[in-house]
Amino acid sequence: MKARIEIVRRPEIADPEGVTVVRALHDLGFSEVTRARFDRVISLEVEGMSTEAVTARVEDMCRQLLANPVLEDFRVVIDP
Amino acid sequence: MKARIEIVRRPEIADPEGVTVVRALHDLGFSEVTRARFDRVISLEVEGMSTEAVTARVEDMCRQLLANPVLEDFRVVIDP
Amino acid sequence: MIIEDEETAPVETSSVHHQLGLTDDEFDRIRAILGRDPRPAELAMYSVMWSEHCSYKSSRVHLKRFPTAAPWVVVGPGENAGVIDIGDGWYVALRIESHNHPSFVEPYQGAATGVGGIIRDIFTMGARPIALWDSIRFGPLGQARNRYLLKGVVAGIAGYGNAVGVPTVGGEIGFAEHYSNNPLVNVMCLGLMRREQLVLARSGPEGTRAILLGAGTGRDGIGGASILASTSFDAASSQKRPSVQVGDPFEEKKLIEACLELYERDLVIGVQDLGAAGLSCAASEPVAKSGMGIDLDLDLVHVRESGMNAVELLMSESQERMMAFVDPSRVEAVLAVAAKWEIDAAVVGTVRDHGNVLVNHGGETVAEVPAVSLVTGAPNYERPLGEPQWMEDLWSNTVKFVAQPAIATALLQMLDDPALASKAWAFEQYDHMLFLNTVIGPGHDASLLRVKGTDKGLALSVDGDGRLCYLDPRRGGARLVYEGALQVALAGARPLAVVDNLNFGNPEKPEVMWQLRETIEGISEACEALGMPVIGGNVSLYNETNGIDIYPTPVVGVLGLAAPLPSPPPRLDRALAGMELWLFGTEWAINLAGSSFELVTFAHIGGRPTAPDPTAGRAALQAGQMLAQEGVAPVLHDVSSGGLALAVAEVAIASGVGVTVRYSDWRHLFCEDPHRFIAAVSPDAAIRVAGLAAQASIPAAPIGEFGGNEIVFDRNGIRAALDLGVATSTWSQALSRRLV
Amino acid sequence: MTRVAVVVFPGTNCEHDTVHALRSLGADAELVWHRQDTLDGFDAVVLPGGFAHGDYLRTGAIARLAPVMGPVAGMARAGRPVLGICNGFQILCEAGLLPGALIANSGLAFLCRWVEVEVISDRSVLTSLARPGQVLKIPLNSYEGNYVDPSLSGRVVMRYVDTPNGSQGGAAAVTNLEGNVVGVMPHPERGSDEVLGSADGLILLEGFLASARVGAGV
Ligand SMILES: Nc1ncnc2c1ncn2[C@@H]1O[C@H](COP(=O)(O)OP(=O)(O)O)[C@@H](O)[C@H]1O
Ligand SMILES: [Mg+2]
């Protein structure tokens, strides 16, 4: 199966990269941009039978390795 | 409006993150993972009227700054 | 946390101050100072300024003990960093800081913001930060959590230090179970400046403008570092997570360049960095030190998030911010410099002679308190202290050796110990060459930096210890100072000054306070014996998790001046086949208490470590410095953790040549008693070397030769040998192989 | 005297080291702020190492849009010597002045160490005074040092003796067809003094200055 993990930075956490990129876009004349946020998507190919089982395992991977619980929230989507 | 840009690494380009993470997941006992790919999602808040106009502008931003044609393809989704 | 619209209403409920970490007595003290109940913003300011982290209320009475004076000291403890005059019109600034608790909560960002903070302390003084050292300690690598913390901390130091453009040229990594839930992350920073550029945290006269430079203020670390570093750790600490701060090395790099330009063009009267206690501290400290007050308008502070109230604005620990005090006629020029470097700046206040910190927000006065009361009004605790009842048992708990252990096996075991093995896995992640100053970088004893435009060099070492100090805090603390000074001398430098970082447990326990007092006593005695002042440092208390305190762990940085810079300087990797191996210092030392040998081979910690000997210590410094300066010993290396056996093995591995060591009692090989070092000497220099040793009146003798491809220990013909290739690969991989 | 512009972006940090090394070779090296839009009067330009714009988004991505990059491209077209060191290499790729791109090291860790590089060709402004086959000892210092070039159109002029970062074909330095635009990942300016461990980098910087004097590519 394919698992798609969306990892988003918690809103209250500072995002220097976003700030810097907005500055750069304004320099380029794209003054209409008011905010930029950077998130990550991790696509996994996983062997497994039931969507439930795979979801549970992948959520485990996120907690243990893929996401940083202090700074990020994550969402797992499975397409069988 | 909100513009969502998916930056996808070209398949022919090496992906050190992906390779390393698969190894790390196996070390953690997640042997069912056969492949991992890392992509980025950039969410912009953009002032603008028509979806078409905004799409055009954002694609422009991608070509000029947000994506590197050597390494990446991009896809723009606008939700008004 | 009090987040209410009625910001001007006094705080009725006294429970609020508990949430902020203030005791009832402290709350009453505040009432007495104000003659009324404090408003929320006022209580918030007192809570951060009077926190252990910012006020040193438990340690100040003991810190007084440190010797702090010497002719070359320009600025001693009390400012953001100590400053030393190295001649030729050059000053150096030095300081060490800890970021222990934040690094446990989020290792990458905790370590990164620790680096950012110590760098600000240096360029706040007017100096360009030119080098960093990291001293970090973790639990055993057998546990996944500890591996995660080590990887995260090293990546954080690299991620921030490399990008901000300050090389990390040395450091140390230690391990012990006690640090499993309480890693130690201490970082030392060195700065260099022309004499004219020295700046202090002063506010200037009535009418001076306060300009806030750098990152926008957000809700980062509300009740963070200062509170985090001032209370113990437990399960509940996970709730402190939302206060994690994120570092932005890019913003700090711009801030460094902007501030250095301000100093060069003499545009500021004084500056203060925003660290723990953020705006509360930066607004009050400089004015208090100048006997002034300030009108502060929070509506003018540039923010990252909207809707922040006064309490949040005053307590925020957002990183990469500086407060500059500027004469009204210079304000435009300062704002122009900020604009050039693409950093935000805002005039947020005006210095007043009313002596108060008067804070306005939304057109209302939200705080009006005497500046001095925030900075020096905190109580000074003479906390009860007492020698732990376990000391006697510890001292009598020694190993009785019935037979001689297998020496080669014992050495191989030590070479495979992550605490003793190569740290290349870590320091190759650090840029350690930027600025073209690094003559001797990581992987040797002291770091040696050249000072361009002079014939001088700066030698620095940083060493921490928990085990010896647990066995005897006074002797352990003193030995750290002697060890650091010796390493600096072996680089050809004269030791000039010390900074210290005191990482201890819960000060409300008499045993911990005793350990703290004894350690400070030991460090002070050694500094006095060697004529070195303490010019700055940091105290980190409450390093305790679930009631278990860490080992008492002081970290000592020693700064030395090499005039001239020895060329070529001694290095570990310059031994050649045919050279003689010399040992300097008392050869008959046999005390194994607290040694790595007893720990690694017997998992034993006990006995009483040998006390340092000032006379022997001074002799070792003199001999080492002369040998390095005359260039008669291509290799000089001190004997410390792992004893003579490991010291010799390190030289053989670094130089890629075998060695034979002659000994009489096997315990000489593993003893770690102080004031001893080894050298590689070419036979034709032997006479001169012996002469210099005699001149310094230090025992010295050849105890072996370099050559072959084995490390051999020889007792009247009975040989124990270890293949150099095996030793090298074991030592090189001991750390990295445990981290994959 | 040869006038060399050393460009400073916000976040650049090797500018002073680069100037120091070039001046030790008698060049007249000057810092130029990234917002400057002319390089008139300069014989050559160097984009030094560091973290321009914090390496945010992609390393070199924001820097390549700076006003100074117009004149840099102009010098490249005019056949004048253009050198990108480390972060400067990444900027030249982002700017399309060199083919390919630089991605994260295969080890996914920053790498700062002395490396040995073998000179493959002397037909570039950087290697003009070096012998093909010659091995030089210079410091490497990068996280994104892993060169990829799907077009295979970049000419490798220096190769790692033992590739530490996964770089395609072991590429340590790459040039355009004309040989006047060069990107090098290790830092020649850091190998500029025996006191620091090696002076091999001077062979490269001398070649660069020599090319600047004759005023053209090789
Ligand atoms: N253990 C110590 N030894 C010597 N000086 C110390 C020690 N701990 C703190 N100090 C000094 O106390 C002063 C105040 O420290 P601190 O409030 O932490 O400064 P900052 O706010 O810049 O971090 C500094 O000058 C520091 O050098
Ligand atoms: Mg400070």
Short mmCIF file of N, CA, C and O in Angstrom, two decimals, chain B:
data_model
loop_
_atom_site.label_atom_id
_atom_site.label_comp_id
_atom_site.label_asym_id
_atom_site.label_seq_id
_atom_site.Cartn_x
_atom_site.Cartn_y
_atom_site.Cartn_z
N MET B 1 -6.55 34.46 -1.05
CA MET B 1 -6.73 33.03 -1.36
C MET B 1 -5.55 32.23 -0.82
O MET B 1 -4.50 32.76 -0.52
N LYS B 2 -5.76 30.91 -0.71
CA LYS B 2 -4.67 30.03 -0.31
C LYS B 2 -4.17 29.27 -1.54
O LYS B 2 -4.95 28.70 -2.29
N ALA B 3 -2.85 29.30 -1.73
CA ALA B 3 -2.26 28.51 -2.80
C ALA B 3 -1.43 27.41 -2.18
O ALA B 3 -0.67 27.64 -1.24
N ARG B 4 -1.62 26.21 -2.69
CA ARG B 4 -0.86 25.07 -2.17
C ARG B 4 0.04 24.55 -3.28
O ARG B 4 -0.42 24.20 -4.37
N ILE B 5 1.34 24.58 -3.02
CA ILE B 5 2.30 24.17 -4.05
C ILE B 5 2.97 22.88 -3.61
O ILE B 5 3.57 22.83 -2.53
N GLU B 6 2.82 21.86 -4.41
CA GLU B 6 3.52 20.61 -4.11
C GLU B 6 4.80 20.55 -4.95
O GLU B 6 4.74 20.62 -6.18
N ILE B 7 5.92 20.46 -4.27
CA ILE B 7 7.21 20.38 -4.95
C ILE B 7 7.65 18.93 -4.90
O ILE B 7 7.86 18.38 -3.82
N VAL B 8 7.75 18.30 -6.06
CA VAL B 8 8.03 16.86 -6.11
C VAL B 8 9.40 16.61 -6.74
O VAL B 8 9.67 17.10 -7.85
N ARG B 9 10.24 15.89 -6.03
CA ARG B 9 11.57 15.56 -6.54
C ARG B 9 11.45 14.66 -7.77
O ARG B 9 10.68 13.70 -7.78
N ARG B 10 12.19 14.99 -8.84
CA ARG B 10 12.15 14.17 -10.05
C ARG B 10 12.63 12.76 -9.76
O ARG B 10 13.59 12.57 -9.02
N PRO B 11 11.97 11.78 -10.32
CA PRO B 11 12.33 10.37 -10.02
C PRO B 11 13.80 10.07 -10.33
O PRO B 11 14.43 9.31 -9.61
N GLU B 12 14.38 10.69 -11.39
CA GLU B 12 15.76 10.32 -11.76
C GLU B 12 16.80 10.92 -10.82
O GLU B 12 17.97 10.58 -10.88
N ILE B 13 16.36 11.81 -9.91
CA ILE B 13 17.32 12.45 -9.00
C ILE B 13 17.47 11.63 -7.72
O ILE B 13 16.49 11.19 -7.13
N ALA B 14 18.72 11.45 -7.32
CA ALA B 14 18.99 10.70 -6.09
C ALA B 14 18.24 11.33 -4.92
O ALA B 14 18.00 12.53 -4.89
N ASP B 15 17.84 10.49 -3.94
CA ASP B 15 17.06 10.97 -2.81
C ASP B 15 17.67 10.46 -1.51
O ASP B 15 17.20 9.48 -0.92
N PRO B 16 18.75 11.11 -1.04
CA PRO B 16 19.44 10.63 0.17
C PRO B 16 18.49 10.51 1.36
O PRO B 16 18.53 9.51 2.09
N GLU B 17 17.59 11.48 1.52
CA GLU B 17 16.65 11.40 2.66
C GLU B 17 15.88 10.08 2.62
O GLU B 17 15.83 9.34 3.60
N GLY B 18 15.28 9.82 1.43
CA GLY B 18 14.45 8.62 1.30
C GLY B 18 15.23 7.37 1.66
O GLY B 18 14.80 6.57 2.50
N VAL B 19 16.41 7.24 1.07
CA VAL B 19 17.23 6.05 1.30
C VAL B 19 17.54 5.90 2.79
O VAL B 19 17.36 4.84 3.39
N THR B 20 17.98 7.00 3.40
CA THR B 20 18.41 6.94 4.80
C THR B 20 17.24 6.57 5.71
O THR B 20 17.37 5.77 6.63
N VAL B 21 16.06 7.15 5.41
CA VAL B 21 14.92 6.90 6.28
C VAL B 21 14.46 5.45 6.20
O VAL B 21 14.14 4.83 7.21
N VAL B 22 14.49 4.89 5.01
CA VAL B 22 14.10 3.47 4.90
C VAL B 22 15.02 2.63 5.78
O VAL B 22 14.57 1.80 6.57
N ARG B 23 16.33 2.93 5.72
CA ARG B 23 17.28 2.16 6.54
C ARG B 23 16.95 2.36 8.02
O ARG B 23 16.84 1.40 8.79
N ALA B 24 16.71 3.62 8.39
CA ALA B 24 16.43 3.89 9.81
C ALA B 24 15.16 3.17 10.26
O ALA B 24 15.10 2.62 11.35
N LEU B 25 14.14 3.16 9.39
CA LEU B 25 12.88 2.49 9.75
C LEU B 25 13.11 0.99 9.93
O LEU B 25 12.60 0.38 10.86
N HIS B 26 13.93 0.42 9.06
CA HIS B 26 14.23 -1.01 9.20
C HIS B 26 14.92 -1.27 10.53
O HIS B 26 14.56 -2.19 11.26
N ASP B 27 15.89 -0.40 10.88
CA ASP B 27 16.57 -0.55 12.17
C ASP B 27 15.57 -0.55 13.32
O ASP B 27 15.75 -1.23 14.32
N LEU B 28 14.52 0.25 13.16
CA LEU B 28 13.52 0.35 14.23
C LEU B 28 12.52 -0.81 14.17
O LEU B 28 11.56 -0.85 14.94
N GLY B 29 12.71 -1.70 13.20
CA GLY B 29 11.84 -2.87 13.12
C GLY B 29 10.67 -2.70 12.17
O GLY B 29 9.80 -3.56 12.07
N PHE B 30 10.62 -1.60 11.44
CA PHE B 30 9.53 -1.39 10.47
C PHE B 30 9.97 -1.94 9.11
O PHE B 30 10.13 -1.19 8.14
N SER B 31 10.16 -3.26 9.06
CA SER B 31 10.77 -3.87 7.87
C SER B 31 9.80 -3.86 6.69
O SER B 31 10.17 -4.17 5.57
N GLU B 32 8.50 -3.54 6.94
CA GLU B 32 7.52 -3.59 5.86
C GLU B 32 7.65 -2.40 4.90
O GLU B 32 7.04 -2.39 3.83
N VAL B 33 8.45 -1.39 5.27
CA VAL B 33 8.60 -0.22 4.41
C VAL B 33 9.61 -0.52 3.30
O VAL B 33 10.74 -0.92 3.56
N THR B 34 9.17 -0.37 2.04
CA THR B 34 10.08 -0.70 0.93
C THR B 34 10.61 0.56 0.27
O THR B 34 11.65 0.53 -0.40
N ARG B 35 9.90 1.69 0.42
CA ARG B 35 10.35 2.90 -0.26
C ARG B 35 9.82 4.13 0.47
O ARG B 35 8.76 4.09 1.07
N ALA B 36 10.62 5.20 0.48
CA ALA B 36 10.17 6.45 1.10
C ALA B 36 10.59 7.60 0.20
O ALA B 36 11.68 7.58 -0.38
N ARG B 37 9.72 8.56 0.04
CA ARG B 37 10.09 9.75 -0.73
C ARG B 37 9.70 10.99 0.05
O ARG B 37 8.65 11.03 0.70
N PHE B 38 10.58 12.00 0.00
CA PHE B 38 10.34 13.24 0.72
C PHE B 38 9.98 14.34 -0.26
O PHE B 38 10.74 14.62 -1.17
N ASP B 39 8.84 14.96 -0.07
CA ASP B 39 8.47 16.11 -0.89
C ASP B 39 8.13 17.26 0.05
O ASP B 39 8.00 17.08 1.26
N ARG B 40 8.02 18.46 -0.55
CA ARG B 40 7.68 19.63 0.26
C ARG B 40 6.37 20.21 -0.22
O ARG B 40 6.03 20.11 -1.39
N VAL B 41 5.64 20.79 0.71
CA VAL B 41 4.43 21.51 0.36
C VAL B 41 4.59 22.94 0.86
O VAL B 41 4.94 23.15 2.03
N ILE B 42 4.41 23.90 -0.03
CA ILE B 42 4.49 25.30 0.36
C ILE B 42 3.08 25.88 0.30
O ILE B 42 2.42 25.81 -0.73
N SER B 43 2.61 26.38 1.43
CA SER B 43 1.28 27.00 1.46
C SER B 43 1.44 28.50 1.52
O SER B 43 2.08 29.02 2.43
N LEU B 44 0.87 29.17 0.52
CA LEU B 44 0.96 30.62 0.46
C LEU B 44 -0.39 31.24 0.72
O LEU B 44 -1.42 30.69 0.33
N GLU B 45 -0.38 32.39 1.43
CA GLU B 45 -1.58 33.20 1.46
C GLU B 45 -1.37 34.35 0.51
O GLU B 45 -0.38 35.10 0.63
N VAL B 46 -2.26 34.47 -0.50
CA VAL B 46 -2.07 35.42 -1.59
C VAL B 46 -3.30 36.29 -1.73
O VAL B 46 -4.43 35.79 -1.71
N GLU B 47 -3.08 37.60 -1.84
CA GLU B 47 -4.21 38.48 -2.13
C GLU B 47 -4.43 38.49 -3.63
O GLU B 47 -3.48 38.60 -4.41
N GLY B 48 -5.66 38.33 -4.05
CA GLY B 48 -5.91 38.32 -5.48
C GLY B 48 -7.35 37.94 -5.74
O GLY B 48 -8.02 37.36 -4.88
N MET B 49 -7.83 38.29 -6.93
CA MET B 49 -9.24 38.10 -7.27
C MET B 49 -9.47 36.73 -7.88
O MET B 49 -9.87 35.78 -7.25
N SER B 50 -9.07 36.57 -9.13
CA SER B 50 -9.47 35.38 -9.88
C SER B 50 -8.49 34.23 -9.65
O SER B 50 -7.28 34.43 -9.54
N THR B 51 -9.02 33.03 -9.59
CA THR B 51 -8.19 31.83 -9.44
C THR B 51 -7.16 31.77 -10.57
O THR B 51 -5.99 31.47 -10.35
N GLU B 52 -7.60 32.09 -11.79
CA GLU B 52 -6.69 32.01 -12.94
C GLU B 52 -5.49 32.91 -12.71
O GLU B 52 -4.35 32.48 -12.77
N ALA B 53 -5.82 34.18 -12.41
CA ALA B 53 -4.74 35.16 -12.24
C ALA B 53 -3.76 34.68 -11.18
O ALA B 53 -2.55 34.62 -11.40
N VAL B 54 -4.31 34.27 -10.02
CA VAL B 54 -3.44 33.85 -8.91
C VAL B 54 -2.61 32.63 -9.34
O VAL B 54 -1.40 32.58 -9.14
N THR B 55 -3.27 31.67 -10.00
CA THR B 55 -2.53 30.48 -10.45
C THR B 55 -1.35 30.90 -11.31
O THR B 55 -0.21 30.47 -11.10
N ALA B 56 -1.60 31.77 -12.24
CA ALA B 56 -0.53 32.20 -13.15
C ALA B 56 0.62 32.82 -12.36
O ALA B 56 1.79 32.46 -12.56
N ARG B 57 0.25 33.71 -11.44
CA ARG B 57 1.30 34.37 -10.64
C ARG B 57 2.09 33.35 -9.84
O ARG B 57 3.33 33.37 -9.81
N VAL B 58 1.40 32.43 -9.19
CA VAL B 58 2.09 31.46 -8.32
C VAL B 58 2.99 30.55 -9.16
O VAL B 58 4.12 30.25 -8.78
N GLU B 59 2.50 30.17 -10.36
CA GLU B 59 3.36 29.35 -11.22
C GLU B 59 4.62 30.13 -11.58
O GLU B 59 5.72 29.59 -11.63
N ASP B 60 4.43 31.42 -11.75
CA ASP B 60 5.57 32.30 -12.01
C ASP B 60 6.55 32.24 -10.84
O ASP B 60 7.76 32.11 -11.02
N MET B 61 6.01 32.35 -9.62
CA MET B 61 6.88 32.28 -8.43
C MET B 61 7.66 30.97 -8.41
O MET B 61 8.84 30.94 -8.08
N CYS B 62 6.98 29.89 -8.78
CA CYS B 62 7.64 28.58 -8.77
C CYS B 62 8.80 28.58 -9.75
O CYS B 62 9.91 28.17 -9.43
N ARG B 63 8.53 29.07 -10.97
CA ARG B 63 9.59 29.06 -12.00
C ARG B 63 10.76 29.93 -11.57
O ARG B 63 11.92 29.56 -11.72
N GLN B 64 10.45 31.09 -10.98
CA GLN B 64 11.53 32.02 -10.65
C GLN B 64 12.26 31.66 -9.36
O GLN B 64 13.46 31.93 -9.23
N LEU B 65 11.54 31.06 -8.41
CA LEU B 65 12.17 30.90 -7.08
C LEU B 65 11.87 29.58 -6.40
O LEU B 65 12.78 28.88 -5.96
N LEU B 66 10.60 29.21 -6.35
CA LEU B 66 10.21 28.17 -5.39
C LEU B 66 10.63 26.76 -5.78
O LEU B 66 10.84 25.91 -4.93
N ALA B 67 10.78 26.50 -7.09
CA ALA B 67 11.17 25.15 -7.52
C ALA B 67 12.44 25.21 -8.36
O ALA B 67 12.67 26.20 -9.06
N ASN B 68 13.24 24.17 -8.30
CA ASN B 68 14.43 24.07 -9.12
C ASN B 68 14.20 23.07 -10.24
O ASN B 68 14.11 21.87 -9.98
N PRO B 69 14.10 23.54 -11.51
CA PRO B 69 13.74 22.66 -12.63
C PRO B 69 14.67 21.47 -12.80
O PRO B 69 14.27 20.43 -13.31
N VAL B 70 15.92 21.61 -12.33
CA VAL B 70 16.85 20.47 -12.47
C VAL B 70 16.41 19.31 -11.59
O VAL B 70 16.53 18.15 -11.95
N LEU B 71 15.87 19.65 -10.42
CA LEU B 71 15.60 18.62 -9.41
C LEU B 71 14.12 18.30 -9.26
O LEU B 71 13.76 17.21 -8.85
N GLU B 72 13.26 19.29 -9.54
CA GLU B 72 11.90 19.19 -9.05
C GLU B 72 10.85 19.53 -10.10
O GLU B 72 11.10 20.31 -11.02
N ASP B 73 9.67 18.94 -9.95
CA ASP B 73 8.47 19.38 -10.66
C ASP B 73 7.55 20.00 -9.61
O ASP B 73 7.68 19.72 -8.42
N PHE B 74 6.61 20.84 -10.09
CA PHE B 74 5.68 21.42 -9.10
C PHE B 74 4.25 21.38 -9.60
O PHE B 74 4.00 21.26 -10.81
N ARG B 75 3.33 21.44 -8.65
CA ARG B 75 1.90 21.45 -8.97
C ARG B 75 1.25 22.49 -8.07
O ARG B 75 1.54 22.56 -6.87
N VAL B 76 0.41 23.34 -8.66
CA VAL B 76 -0.23 24.41 -7.90
C VAL B 76 -1.72 24.14 -7.75
O VAL B 76 -2.40 23.84 -8.73
N VAL B 77 -2.21 24.18 -6.52
CA VAL B 77 -3.65 24.03 -6.27
C VAL B 77 -4.13 25.27 -5.50
O VAL B 77 -3.55 25.64 -4.49
N ILE B 78 -5.17 25.91 -6.02
CA ILE B 78 -5.71 27.10 -5.35
C ILE B 78 -7.02 26.75 -4.67
O ILE B 78 -7.88 26.13 -5.29
N ASP B 79 -7.13 27.06 -3.34
CA ASP B 79 -8.51 27.02 -2.86
C ASP B 79 -8.97 28.42 -2.44
O ASP B 79 -8.39 29.04 -1.56
N PRO B 80 -9.92 28.92 -3.16
CA PRO B 80 -10.37 30.32 -3.03
C PRO B 80 -11.02 30.55 -1.65
O PRO B 80 -11.42 29.60 -1.01
#
